[in-house]
mmCIF file of C-alpha atoms in Angstrom:
data_model
loop_
_atom_site.group_PDB
_atom_site.id
_atom_site.type_symbol
_atom_site.label_atom_id
_atom_site.label_comp_id
_atom_site.label_asym_id
_atom_site.label_seq_id
_atom_site.Cartn_x
_atom_site.Cartn_y
_atom_site.Cartn_z
ATOM 1 C CA UNK A 1 -62.536 25.687 -138.664
ATOM 2 C CA UNK A 2 -60.888 22.543 -139.105
ATOM 3 C CA UNK A 3 -58.038 24.027 -138.064
ATOM 4 C CA UNK A 4 -59.858 24.884 -134.708
ATOM 5 C CA UNK A 5 -61.343 21.267 -134.281
ATOM 6 C CA UNK A 6 -58.151 19.777 -134.903
ATOM 7 C CA UNK A 7 -55.676 21.406 -132.437
ATOM 8 C CA UNK A 8 -58.403 20.769 -129.773
ATOM 9 C CA UNK A 9 -58.244 17.152 -130.638
ATOM 10 C CA UNK A 10 -54.433 17.619 -130.239
ATOM 11 C CA UNK A 11 -54.706 19.303 -126.418
ATOM 12 C CA UNK A 12 -57.584 16.201 -126.004
ATOM 13 C CA UNK A 13 -54.610 14.077 -126.379
ATOM 14 C CA UNK A 14 -52.291 16.610 -124.401
ATOM 15 C CA UNK A 15 -53.906 17.669 -121.361
ATOM 16 C CA UNK A 16 -54.518 14.579 -119.191
ATOM 17 C CA UNK A 17 -50.918 14.076 -119.296
ATOM 18 C CA UNK A 18 -50.509 17.623 -117.901
ATOM 19 C CA UNK A 19 -53.030 17.244 -115.372
ATOM 20 C CA UNK A 20 -51.002 14.606 -113.464
ATOM 21 C CA UNK A 21 -48.010 16.212 -113.740
ATOM 22 C CA UNK A 22 -49.290 19.499 -112.571
ATOM 23 C CA UNK A 23 -50.780 17.806 -109.503
ATOM 24 C CA UNK A 24 -47.470 16.343 -108.562
ATOM 25 C CA UNK A 25 -45.907 19.814 -109.216
ATOM 26 C CA UNK A 26 -48.384 21.676 -107.169
ATOM 27 C CA UNK A 27 -48.151 18.949 -104.604
ATOM 28 C CA UNK A 28 -44.409 19.336 -104.245
ATOM 29 C CA UNK A 29 -44.744 22.778 -104.050
ATOM 30 C CA UNK A 30 -47.302 22.801 -101.201
ATOM 31 C CA UNK A 31 -45.154 21.089 -98.917
ATOM 32 C CA UNK A 32 -41.933 22.286 -99.369
ATOM 33 C CA UNK A 33 -43.850 25.780 -98.645
ATOM 34 C CA UNK A 34 -45.027 24.480 -95.862
ATOM 35 C CA UNK A 35 -41.495 22.924 -94.514
ATOM 36 C CA UNK A 36 -40.251 26.051 -95.546
ATOM 37 C CA UNK A 37 -43.067 28.314 -93.403
ATOM 38 C CA UNK A 38 -42.674 25.747 -90.540
ATOM 39 C CA UNK A 39 -38.475 25.950 -89.839
ATOM 40 C CA UNK A 40 -39.083 29.576 -90.599
ATOM 41 C CA UNK A 41 -41.175 29.759 -87.787
ATOM 42 C CA UNK A 42 -39.182 27.517 -85.186
ATOM 43 C CA UNK A 43 -35.833 29.683 -85.556
ATOM 44 C CA UNK A 44 -33.922 28.778 -89.165
ATOM 45 C CA UNK A 45 -33.639 32.108 -91.191
ATOM 46 C CA UNK A 46 -31.352 31.083 -93.102
ATOM 47 C CA UNK A 47 -32.982 30.093 -96.948
ATOM 48 C CA UNK A 48 -30.018 27.813 -97.703
ATOM 49 C CA UNK A 49 -30.488 25.522 -94.581
ATOM 50 C CA UNK A 50 -34.095 25.544 -95.026
ATOM 51 C CA UNK A 51 -33.440 24.326 -98.396
ATOM 52 C CA UNK A 52 -31.095 21.786 -96.831
ATOM 53 C CA UNK A 53 -33.780 20.332 -94.916
ATOM 54 C CA UNK A 54 -36.615 20.799 -97.219
ATOM 55 C CA UNK A 55 -34.323 18.255 -99.588
ATOM 56 C CA UNK A 56 -33.442 15.580 -96.526
ATOM 57 C CA UNK A 57 -37.319 15.551 -95.728
ATOM 58 C CA UNK A 58 -38.639 15.080 -99.379
ATOM 59 C CA UNK A 59 -35.311 12.601 -99.838
ATOM 60 C CA UNK A 60 -36.736 8.867 -100.270
ATOM 61 C CA UNK A 61 -40.314 10.267 -100.935
ATOM 62 C CA UNK A 62 -40.347 10.398 -104.226
ATOM 63 C CA UNK A 63 -42.589 7.201 -104.998
ATOM 64 C CA UNK A 64 -44.612 8.129 -101.944
ATOM 65 C CA UNK A 65 -45.074 11.553 -103.535
ATOM 66 C CA UNK A 66 -46.415 10.045 -106.694
ATOM 67 C CA UNK A 67 -48.861 7.786 -104.897
ATOM 68 C CA UNK A 68 -50.716 10.854 -103.725
ATOM 69 C CA UNK A 69 -50.944 12.658 -106.686
ATOM 70 C CA UNK A 70 -52.737 9.452 -108.324
ATOM 71 C CA UNK A 71 -55.138 9.332 -106.043
ATOM 72 C CA UNK A 72 -56.334 13.220 -106.627
ATOM 73 C CA UNK A 73 -55.723 12.781 -110.417
ATOM 74 C CA UNK A 74 -58.025 9.889 -111.049
ATOM 75 C CA UNK A 75 -61.689 11.165 -109.712
ATOM 76 C CA UNK A 76 -60.182 13.850 -112.364
ATOM 77 C CA UNK A 77 -60.164 11.534 -114.972
ATOM 78 C CA UNK A 78 -62.661 9.432 -113.989
ATOM 79 C CA UNK A 79 -65.359 12.254 -114.332
ATOM 80 C CA UNK A 80 -63.209 13.729 -118.069
ATOM 81 C CA UNK A 81 -63.797 9.555 -119.103
ATOM 82 C CA UNK A 82 -67.853 10.216 -118.493
ATOM 83 C CA UNK A 83 -67.567 13.414 -120.423
ATOM 84 C CA UNK A 84 -66.564 11.597 -123.084
ATOM 85 C CA UNK A 85 -68.637 8.882 -122.948
ATOM 86 C CA UNK A 86 -71.792 11.351 -122.724
ATOM 87 C CA UNK A 87 -70.449 13.440 -125.886
ATOM 88 C CA UNK A 88 -70.416 9.668 -127.604
ATOM 89 C CA UNK A 89 -74.361 9.206 -126.490
ATOM 90 C CA UNK A 90 -75.024 12.599 -127.516
ATOM 91 C CA UNK A 91 -73.659 11.741 -131.136
ATOM 92 C CA UNK A 92 -75.065 8.048 -130.847
ATOM 93 C CA UNK A 93 -71.433 6.525 -131.118
ATOM 94 C CA UNK A 94 -71.267 5.219 -128.013
ATOM 95 C CA UNK A 95 -71.528 1.189 -127.510
ATOM 96 C CA UNK A 96 -71.547 -0.682 -124.532
ATOM 97 C CA UNK A 97 -70.093 -4.187 -123.871
ATOM 98 C CA UNK A 98 -70.122 -7.136 -121.345
ATOM 99 C CA UNK A 99 -68.266 -10.183 -121.082
ATOM 100 C CA UNK A 100 -70.362 -13.761 -120.858
ATOM 101 C CA UNK A 101 -68.184 -14.834 -117.930
ATOM 102 C CA UNK A 102 -65.862 -12.267 -115.411
ATOM 103 C CA UNK A 103 -63.475 -15.276 -114.906
ATOM 104 C CA UNK A 104 -61.944 -14.442 -118.348
ATOM 105 C CA UNK A 105 -60.317 -11.518 -116.649
ATOM 106 C CA UNK A 106 -58.012 -13.696 -115.352
ATOM 107 C CA UNK A 107 -56.419 -14.695 -118.775
ATOM 108 C CA UNK A 108 -55.043 -11.342 -118.226
ATOM 109 C CA UNK A 109 -52.692 -12.438 -115.264
ATOM 110 C CA UNK A 110 -50.763 -14.684 -116.717
ATOM 111 C CA UNK A 111 -50.745 -12.537 -120.039
ATOM 112 C CA UNK A 112 -49.217 -9.497 -118.483
ATOM 113 C CA UNK A 113 -46.730 -11.656 -116.654
ATOM 114 C CA UNK A 114 -45.152 -13.064 -119.775
ATOM 115 C CA UNK A 115 -45.465 -9.747 -121.594
ATOM 116 C CA UNK A 116 -43.706 -8.333 -118.720
ATOM 117 C CA UNK A 117 -40.667 -11.324 -118.699
ATOM 118 C CA UNK A 118 -40.253 -10.776 -122.185
ATOM 119 C CA UNK A 119 -40.559 -6.749 -122.268
ATOM 120 C CA UNK A 120 -37.824 -6.693 -119.036
ATOM 121 C CA UNK A 121 -35.486 -8.817 -120.981
ATOM 122 C CA UNK A 122 -35.495 -7.188 -123.880
ATOM 123 C CA UNK A 123 -35.017 -4.240 -122.600
ATOM 124 C CA UNK A 124 -31.977 -5.554 -120.603
ATOM 125 C CA UNK A 125 -30.444 -6.811 -124.274
ATOM 126 C CA UNK A 126 -31.063 -3.171 -125.235
ATOM 127 C CA UNK A 127 -28.845 -1.639 -122.317
ATOM 128 C CA UNK A 128 -25.459 -4.024 -123.068
ATOM 129 C CA UNK A 129 -25.870 -1.793 -126.432
ATOM 130 C CA UNK A 130 -27.005 1.224 -125.299
ATOM 131 C CA UNK A 131 -24.231 4.368 -124.781
ATOM 132 C CA UNK A 132 -23.833 5.794 -121.284
ATOM 133 C CA UNK A 133 -26.289 8.544 -121.158
ATOM 134 C CA UNK A 134 -29.359 6.893 -122.536
ATOM 135 C CA UNK A 135 -28.540 4.492 -119.304
ATOM 136 C CA UNK A 136 -28.154 7.320 -116.671
ATOM 137 C CA UNK A 137 -30.997 9.065 -118.054
ATOM 138 C CA UNK A 138 -32.957 6.109 -115.865
ATOM 139 C CA UNK A 139 -31.040 7.014 -112.955
ATOM 140 C CA UNK A 140 -33.227 9.500 -111.484
ATOM 141 C CA UNK A 141 -36.163 7.344 -111.767
ATOM 142 C CA UNK A 142 -34.399 4.141 -110.691
ATOM 143 C CA UNK A 143 -33.470 5.629 -107.159
ATOM 144 C CA UNK A 144 -37.115 7.530 -106.826
ATOM 145 C CA UNK A 145 -38.615 3.899 -106.879
ATOM 146 C CA UNK A 146 -35.688 1.613 -104.723
ATOM 147 C CA UNK A 147 -35.141 4.090 -102.082
ATOM 148 C CA UNK A 148 -38.650 3.617 -101.275
ATOM 149 C CA UNK A 149 -39.669 0.469 -99.211
ATOM 150 C CA UNK A 150 -41.120 -2.641 -100.902
ATOM 151 C CA UNK A 151 -44.442 -1.670 -99.288
ATOM 152 C CA UNK A 152 -44.612 1.461 -100.871
ATOM 153 C CA UNK A 153 -43.575 0.640 -104.179
ATOM 154 C CA UNK A 154 -45.755 -2.322 -104.338
ATOM 155 C CA UNK A 155 -49.130 -0.110 -103.359
ATOM 156 C CA UNK A 156 -47.764 2.761 -105.571
ATOM 157 C CA UNK A 157 -46.295 0.939 -108.446
ATOM 158 C CA UNK A 158 -48.531 -2.002 -108.027
ATOM 159 C CA UNK A 159 -51.940 -0.235 -107.658
ATOM 160 C CA UNK A 160 -52.161 3.234 -107.941
ATOM 161 C CA UNK A 161 -49.689 4.049 -110.712
ATOM 162 C CA UNK A 162 -51.883 1.465 -113.004
ATOM 163 C CA UNK A 163 -55.078 2.980 -112.493
ATOM 164 C CA UNK A 164 -53.776 6.521 -113.070
ATOM 165 C CA UNK A 165 -52.135 5.466 -115.765
ATOM 166 C CA UNK A 166 -54.674 3.378 -117.948
ATOM 167 C CA UNK A 167 -57.416 6.089 -117.322
ATOM 168 C CA UNK A 168 -55.144 9.101 -119.237
ATOM 169 C CA UNK A 169 -53.214 6.660 -121.621
ATOM 170 C CA UNK A 170 -56.261 4.154 -122.855
ATOM 171 C CA UNK A 171 -59.218 5.358 -121.170
ATOM 172 C CA UNK A 172 -58.418 8.921 -122.694
ATOM 173 C CA UNK A 173 -55.783 9.438 -124.966
ATOM 174 C CA UNK A 174 -56.363 5.817 -126.827
ATOM 175 C CA UNK A 175 -60.103 6.516 -126.740
ATOM 176 C CA UNK A 176 -59.409 9.815 -128.114
ATOM 177 C CA UNK A 177 -57.199 8.600 -130.968
ATOM 178 C CA UNK A 178 -59.404 6.448 -132.325
ATOM 179 C CA UNK A 179 -61.829 9.389 -133.360
ATOM 180 C CA UNK A 180 -58.588 10.809 -135.063
ATOM 181 C CA UNK A 181 -56.990 8.198 -136.729
ATOM 182 C CA UNK A 182 -57.835 3.908 -137.180
ATOM 183 C CA UNK A 183 -57.631 1.609 -134.219
ATOM 184 C CA UNK A 184 -54.269 0.509 -135.779
ATOM 185 C CA UNK A 185 -52.662 3.618 -135.578
ATOM 186 C CA UNK A 186 -54.310 4.510 -132.069
ATOM 187 C CA UNK A 187 -52.749 1.550 -130.109
ATOM 188 C CA UNK A 188 -49.398 2.825 -131.977
ATOM 189 C CA UNK A 189 -49.294 6.490 -130.959
ATOM 190 C CA UNK A 190 -50.904 5.678 -127.431
ATOM 191 C CA UNK A 191 -48.023 3.447 -126.604
ATOM 192 C CA UNK A 192 -45.321 5.709 -127.623
ATOM 193 C CA UNK A 193 -46.627 8.539 -125.743
ATOM 194 C CA UNK A 194 -46.719 6.215 -122.761
ATOM 195 C CA UNK A 195 -43.151 5.939 -123.697
ATOM 196 C CA UNK A 196 -42.008 9.697 -124.060
ATOM 197 C CA UNK A 197 -44.214 9.874 -120.641
ATOM 198 C CA UNK A 198 -41.701 7.770 -118.445
ATOM 199 C CA UNK A 199 -38.971 10.759 -119.373
ATOM 200 C CA UNK A 200 -35.908 8.135 -120.286
ATOM 201 C CA UNK A 201 -34.363 5.947 -122.448
ATOM 202 C CA UNK A 202 -34.230 2.609 -120.149
ATOM 203 C CA UNK A 203 -37.950 2.643 -119.552
ATOM 204 C CA UNK A 204 -39.315 3.776 -122.671
ATOM 205 C CA UNK A 205 -38.919 1.027 -125.137
ATOM 206 C CA UNK A 206 -40.768 -0.875 -121.805
ATOM 207 C CA UNK A 207 -43.512 1.287 -121.919
ATOM 208 C CA UNK A 208 -43.977 1.316 -125.321
ATOM 209 C CA UNK A 209 -44.245 -2.933 -125.623
ATOM 210 C CA UNK A 210 -46.482 -2.560 -122.092
ATOM 211 C CA UNK A 211 -48.748 0.126 -123.835
ATOM 212 C CA UNK A 212 -49.467 -2.093 -127.224
ATOM 213 C CA UNK A 213 -50.488 -4.805 -125.087
ATOM 214 C CA UNK A 214 -52.799 -2.897 -122.427
ATOM 215 C CA UNK A 215 -54.787 -1.416 -125.864
ATOM 216 C CA UNK A 216 -54.765 -4.874 -127.127
ATOM 217 C CA UNK A 217 -57.054 -5.935 -124.001
ATOM 218 C CA UNK A 218 -58.798 -2.929 -123.921
ATOM 219 C CA UNK A 219 -59.887 -3.409 -127.013
ATOM 220 C CA UNK A 220 -60.411 -7.295 -126.521
ATOM 221 C CA UNK A 221 -62.330 -6.524 -123.195
ATOM 222 C CA UNK A 222 -64.088 -3.120 -124.074
ATOM 223 C CA UNK A 223 -63.283 -2.101 -120.490
ATOM 224 C CA UNK A 224 -60.925 -0.210 -119.201
ATOM 225 C CA UNK A 225 -60.647 -2.748 -116.283
ATOM 226 C CA UNK A 226 -58.432 -4.601 -118.152
ATOM 227 C CA UNK A 227 -55.702 -2.557 -119.109
ATOM 228 C CA UNK A 228 -55.758 -2.078 -115.201
ATOM 229 C CA UNK A 229 -55.550 -5.201 -114.122
ATOM 230 C CA UNK A 230 -52.855 -6.179 -117.299
ATOM 231 C CA UNK A 231 -50.755 -3.162 -115.627
ATOM 232 C CA UNK A 232 -51.130 -4.019 -111.813
ATOM 233 C CA UNK A 233 -50.023 -7.775 -112.834
ATOM 234 C CA UNK A 234 -46.859 -6.255 -114.814
ATOM 235 C CA UNK A 235 -46.001 -3.769 -111.611
ATOM 236 C CA UNK A 236 -46.494 -5.872 -108.902
ATOM 237 C CA UNK A 237 -44.727 -9.319 -110.584
ATOM 238 C CA UNK A 238 -41.887 -6.676 -111.323
ATOM 239 C CA UNK A 239 -41.511 -4.994 -107.970
ATOM 240 C CA UNK A 240 -42.019 -8.911 -106.531
ATOM 241 C CA UNK A 241 -38.956 -10.235 -108.698
ATOM 242 C CA UNK A 242 -36.625 -7.404 -108.075
ATOM 243 C CA UNK A 243 -37.329 -7.894 -104.841
ATOM 244 C CA UNK A 244 -36.690 -11.527 -104.681
ATOM 245 C CA UNK A 245 -33.471 -10.928 -106.890
ATOM 246 C CA UNK A 246 -31.534 -8.456 -104.651
ATOM 247 C CA UNK A 247 -32.241 -10.531 -101.906
ATOM 248 C CA UNK A 248 -30.380 -13.568 -103.366
ATOM 249 C CA UNK A 249 -27.458 -11.385 -104.637
ATOM 250 C CA UNK A 250 -27.575 -10.481 -100.998
ATOM 251 C CA UNK A 251 -27.200 -13.856 -100.077
ATOM 252 C CA UNK A 252 -25.340 -15.651 -102.663
ATOM 253 C CA UNK A 253 -23.325 -12.202 -103.810
ATOM 254 C CA UNK A 254 -24.075 -12.937 -107.573
ATOM 255 C CA UNK A 255 -22.988 -10.860 -110.219
ATOM 256 C CA UNK A 256 -22.647 -10.201 -113.899
ATOM 257 C CA UNK A 257 -18.630 -10.371 -113.600
ATOM 258 C CA UNK A 258 -18.900 -13.992 -112.790
ATOM 259 C CA UNK A 259 -20.070 -14.535 -116.423
ATOM 260 C CA UNK A 260 -19.185 -13.342 -119.914
ATOM 261 C CA UNK A 261 -20.994 -10.899 -122.037
ATOM 262 C CA UNK A 262 -22.010 -13.136 -124.543
ATOM 263 C CA UNK A 263 -23.200 -15.627 -122.143
ATOM 264 C CA UNK A 264 -24.985 -13.547 -120.541
ATOM 265 C CA UNK A 265 -26.832 -12.114 -124.091
ATOM 266 C CA UNK A 266 -27.433 -15.716 -124.963
ATOM 267 C CA UNK A 267 -29.215 -16.586 -121.658
ATOM 268 C CA UNK A 268 -31.248 -13.581 -121.784
ATOM 269 C CA UNK A 269 -32.564 -14.240 -125.190
ATOM 270 C CA UNK A 270 -33.262 -17.840 -125.000
ATOM 271 C CA UNK A 271 -35.498 -16.876 -121.441
ATOM 272 C CA UNK A 272 -36.935 -13.963 -123.563
ATOM 273 C CA UNK A 273 -37.811 -15.644 -126.301
ATOM 274 C CA UNK A 274 -39.458 -18.608 -124.385
ATOM 275 C CA UNK A 275 -41.458 -15.620 -122.732
ATOM 276 C CA UNK A 276 -42.475 -13.802 -126.100
ATOM 277 C CA UNK A 277 -43.945 -17.510 -127.303
ATOM 278 C CA UNK A 278 -45.676 -17.858 -123.687
ATOM 279 C CA UNK A 279 -47.233 -14.468 -124.204
ATOM 280 C CA UNK A 280 -47.926 -14.957 -128.011
ATOM 281 C CA UNK A 281 -49.760 -18.082 -126.977
ATOM 282 C CA UNK A 282 -51.747 -16.141 -124.057
ATOM 283 C CA UNK A 283 -52.650 -13.312 -126.551
ATOM 284 C CA UNK A 284 -53.820 -16.141 -128.805
ATOM 285 C CA UNK A 285 -56.020 -18.005 -126.636
ATOM 286 C CA UNK A 286 -57.417 -14.141 -125.104
ATOM 287 C CA UNK A 287 -58.354 -13.340 -129.228
ATOM 288 C CA UNK A 288 -60.011 -16.354 -129.404
ATOM 289 C CA UNK A 289 -62.295 -16.769 -126.464
ATOM 290 C CA UNK A 290 -62.753 -13.239 -125.025
ATOM 291 C CA UNK A 291 -65.991 -12.184 -126.674
ATOM 292 C CA UNK A 292 -68.015 -9.279 -125.075
ATOM 293 C CA UNK A 293 -71.198 -8.436 -126.827
ATOM 294 C CA UNK A 294 -72.628 -5.505 -127.028
ATOM 295 C CA UNK A 295 -75.986 -4.663 -125.197
ATOM 296 C CA UNK A 296 -78.939 -2.057 -124.995
ATOM 297 C CA UNK A 297 -79.351 0.412 -122.528
ATOM 298 C CA UNK A 298 -81.561 -1.331 -120.231
ATOM 299 C CA UNK A 299 -79.218 -4.388 -120.093
ATOM 300 C CA UNK A 300 -76.308 -2.435 -118.626
ATOM 301 C CA UNK A 301 -75.802 0.730 -117.007
ATOM 302 C CA UNK A 302 -73.423 3.027 -118.280
ATOM 303 C CA UNK A 303 -70.794 2.951 -115.585
ATOM 304 C CA UNK A 304 -69.760 -0.442 -116.408
ATOM 305 C CA UNK A 305 -68.722 0.085 -119.426
ATOM 306 C CA UNK A 306 -66.195 2.140 -117.893
ATOM 307 C CA UNK A 307 -64.543 1.009 -114.823
#
């Protein structure tokens, strides 16, 4: 019986990710089938020709499809989160919290920005020492992101992706891990799973760092809104900085070949440490100031503690 219970708990960690991936695959297959049928009935009988047309149609639309998949997945994940809450209520382990002031959520914005900066720089340093196969593993994701318009990047990466990913990795997986292991291990394991989920060597270490930080604010604020806001801040500022850097490079024609590797390493490392210190300072401020209070059922609606 214990073995069965463990398998069920492990499955509970896996299926939220599978649902999201499955919806993406299903959406792509539906679009491909509809496109194939459309071209077939319009005189294209060669499957090779139809497949070329499908590939051309879907090219550059990866992020749009991810955004649509996220919108479909989000309500499903919310239902699972509410079910988890009902289960905890049944066993009298569910607790509700509220902040003294909603303005405290604003602290997450600079905290997220500082962590995004030092984590990005840390990965940039790692890339200088990564073998080529690790860097190449990021090419697919990179093309999917940057082949899309800036508007799509902001909406998909800045809003829909943070919501669906935080519901999966903090709202469901992290909370379920806390029922299996202590909080520290739950933080670490959920962050590692978040890194692995990104599927490449370049994004993985960055995602692990953001996952650790997201779990921290989730624990401090006791609300899924906190990691979602942090994730949105991280992604929106990252997209914005990448866009501005691209425009600056186009106008100034700046290339890294103009500088030595050691100069680049020193510059990035110095900036990374600066933002890391700022992130730690903001983390200390949040840790000392944000003190949500546990409240009774009569004082707060259960949905407030979920979303």
